[in-house]
Coordinates of C-alpha atoms in Angstrom, one line a residue:
M30 CA -0.1 0.0 0.1
P31 CA 1.3 3.5 -0.9
T32 CA 2.6 5.6 1.9
F33 CA 0.0 7.7 3.8
I34 CA 0.8 11.7 3.0
P35 CA -0.8 13.9 5.7
L36 CA -1.9 17.2 4.5
D37 CA -0.8 20.1 6.6
S38 CA -3.2 22.9 5.4
L39 CA -5.1 24.1 2.5
T40 CA -4.7 27.9 1.5
I41 CA -6.9 29.6 -1.0
E42 CA -5.6 32.5 -3.1
K43 CA -8.1 34.9 -4.6
R44 CA -6.7 36.2 -8.1
I45 CA -8.1 39.1 -9.9
D46 CA -6.6 41.2 -12.9
D47 CA -3.5 38.8 -12.8
L48 CA -2.2 38.6 -16.4
S49 CA -0.7 35.4 -15.7
F50 CA -4.1 33.8 -14.5
D51 CA -7.8 33.8 -15.1
D52 CA -9.7 35.6 -12.3
G53 CA -10.8 32.9 -9.7
Y54 CA -9.8 31.0 -6.6
Y55 CA -6.6 28.8 -6.6
L56 CA -5.7 26.3 -4.2
I57 CA -2.2 25.6 -2.7
V58 CA -1.9 22.0 -0.4
H59 CA 0.8 22.1 2.2
F60 CA 2.4 18.7 3.4
S61 CA 5.9 17.2 3.5
D62 CA 7.1 14.7 1.0
I63 CA 8.2 11.3 2.6
P64 CA 11.8 11.2 2.1
N65 CA 13.6 8.2 -0.2
E66 CA 10.3 7.5 -1.5
Q67 CA 8.6 7.7 -5.0
N68 CA 5.2 9.2 -4.4
Y69 CA 2.3 9.7 -6.6
Y70 CA -0.8 11.7 -5.7
Q71 CA -4.3 12.5 -7.2
W72 CA -6.5 15.2 -6.0
E73 CA -10.2 15.9 -5.8
I74 CA -11.8 19.3 -5.2
Y75 CA -15.1 19.8 -3.2
L76 CA -17.1 23.2 -3.0
N77 CA -19.5 23.0 0.1
D78 CA -19.4 19.1 -0.3
E79 CA -20.0 19.1 -4.2
F80 CA -17.3 17.3 -6.0
I81 CA -16.5 20.1 -8.7
S82 CA -13.1 18.7 -10.2
V83 CA -15.2 15.7 -11.5
D84 CA -14.2 16.8 -15.2
N85 CA -10.5 16.7 -14.3
I86 CA -8.3 14.0 -13.4
I87 CA -5.3 16.0 -11.4
L88 CA -2.2 14.1 -10.8
N89 CA 1.3 14.7 -9.8
N90 CA 4.3 12.8 -8.4
D91 CA 7.2 14.0 -6.2
L92 CA 10.0 14.1 -8.9
T93 CA 10.3 18.1 -8.3
F94 CA 10.0 18.1 -4.6
E95 CA 11.4 15.1 -3.2
D96 CA 11.9 15.1 0.6
Q97 CA 10.8 18.8 0.9
S98 CA 8.2 20.7 2.6
V99 CA 5.8 21.4 -0.1
A100 CA 3.3 24.4 -1.1
F101 CA 1.6 22.7 -4.0
E102 CA -0.8 24.6 -6.2
L103 CA -3.2 22.4 -7.8
P104 CA -3.5 23.2 -11.8
F105 CA -7.4 23.9 -11.1
S106 CA -9.4 27.1 -10.2
I107 CA -12.7 27.9 -9.1
S108 CA -14.5 30.7 -10.7
L109 CA -15.0 34.0 -8.6
D110 CA -18.9 33.5 -9.7
D111 CA -19.1 30.1 -7.9
V112 CA -18.1 31.2 -4.7
I113 CA -19.3 33.2 -1.7
V114 CA -17.6 34.3 1.5
G115 CA -18.2 31.5 3.9
D116 CA -18.2 28.7 1.6
T117 CA -16.0 25.6 2.4
I118 CA -13.2 24.2 0.0
K119 CA -12.1 20.7 0.6
V120 CA -9.1 19.0 -1.1
L121 CA -8.7 15.0 -1.0
N122 CA -5.2 13.9 -1.5
Y123 CA -5.1 10.2 -2.7
S124 CA -1.6 8.5 -2.1
L125 CA -1.6 6.3 -5.3
S126 CA 0.5 3.4 -6.3
K127 CA 2.6 3.7 -9.4
A128 CA 0.2 1.5 -11.4
A129 CA -2.7 3.7 -10.7
F130 CA -0.7 6.9 -11.6
D131 CA 0.1 5.2 -14.8
Y132 CA -3.5 4.2 -15.5
Y133 CA -4.9 7.7 -14.7
N134 CA -2.1 9.1 -16.8
G135 CA -2.9 6.8 -19.9
L136 CA -6.6 8.2 -19.5
I137 CA -5.3 11.9 -19.7
Q138 CA -3.2 11.4 -22.7
L139 CA -6.0 9.4 -24.5
A140 CA -8.5 12.1 -23.6
E141 CA -6.1 14.8 -24.7
S142 CA -5.3 13.0 -28.2
G143 CA -8.4 14.7 -29.8
S144 CA -11.6 13.6 -30.9
P145 CA -12.5 10.1 -30.0
A146 CA -12.5 9.4 -33.7
L147 CA -8.5 10.5 -33.7
A148 CA -7.8 8.7 -30.6
I149 CA -5.5 5.8 -30.2
P150 CA -7.7 2.9 -30.1
D151 CA -6.0 1.4 -27.1
N152 CA -6.7 1.0 -23.4
P153 CA -4.8 2.8 -20.8
I154 CA -1.8 0.8 -19.0
T155 CA -3.2 -1.8 -16.5
N156 CA -2.1 -4.1 -13.8
I157 CA -4.9 -6.5 -14.6
K158 CA -4.0 -9.5 -16.8
G159 CA -5.8 -10.6 -19.7
G160 CA -6.2 -7.2 -21.3
G161 CA -9.0 -6.0 -18.9
L162 CA -9.9 -2.2 -18.8
G163 CA -9.3 -0.6 -15.4
F164 CA -6.8 -1.5 -12.8
F165 CA -6.3 -2.9 -9.2
N166 CA -5.6 -0.1 -6.7
V167 CA -5.4 0.4 -2.8
C168 CA -4.6 4.1 -1.6
Q169 CA -4.8 6.1 1.6
I170 CA -6.5 9.3 1.6
D171 CA -6.0 12.4 3.6
S172 CA -8.3 15.7 3.5
S173 CA -7.9 19.4 4.3
F174 CA -10.4 22.2 4.2
S175 CA -10.5 25.9 4.3
V176 CA -13.3 28.6 4.8
V177 CA -13.4 31.5 1.8
E178 CA -12.9 34.7 4.0
N179 CA -12.6 37.2 0.9

């Protein structure tokens, strides 16, 4: 089973009129990477207990921040129109196996390859023998939340 990665906190950053970003709320998760171990992560985002990152598979690994305290900005923003002061934003972190990470990464690559007619007619990488679609996964989950203040 992948090592449990506890989240320290979640920071919400509101950006308006920033030329580098669309206006919105951006989420930064704070945690410490486990030393001497390859780690893989999947993230889910909830606004007032509603799963809002449903159309996005948000993945990363620890290649760029091995053995460090991390402030990782998720590649996802929430529209200013969707949030009011007092709303709760929660982030779930799934500590994935390499097989699960590879499977989800394969799904992302297939989805980004263009229209279904242009997609490579192949299944994502799997750890199931015999060509089955899917993968076997056991993971550990932690969450952190924050209340929108401005």
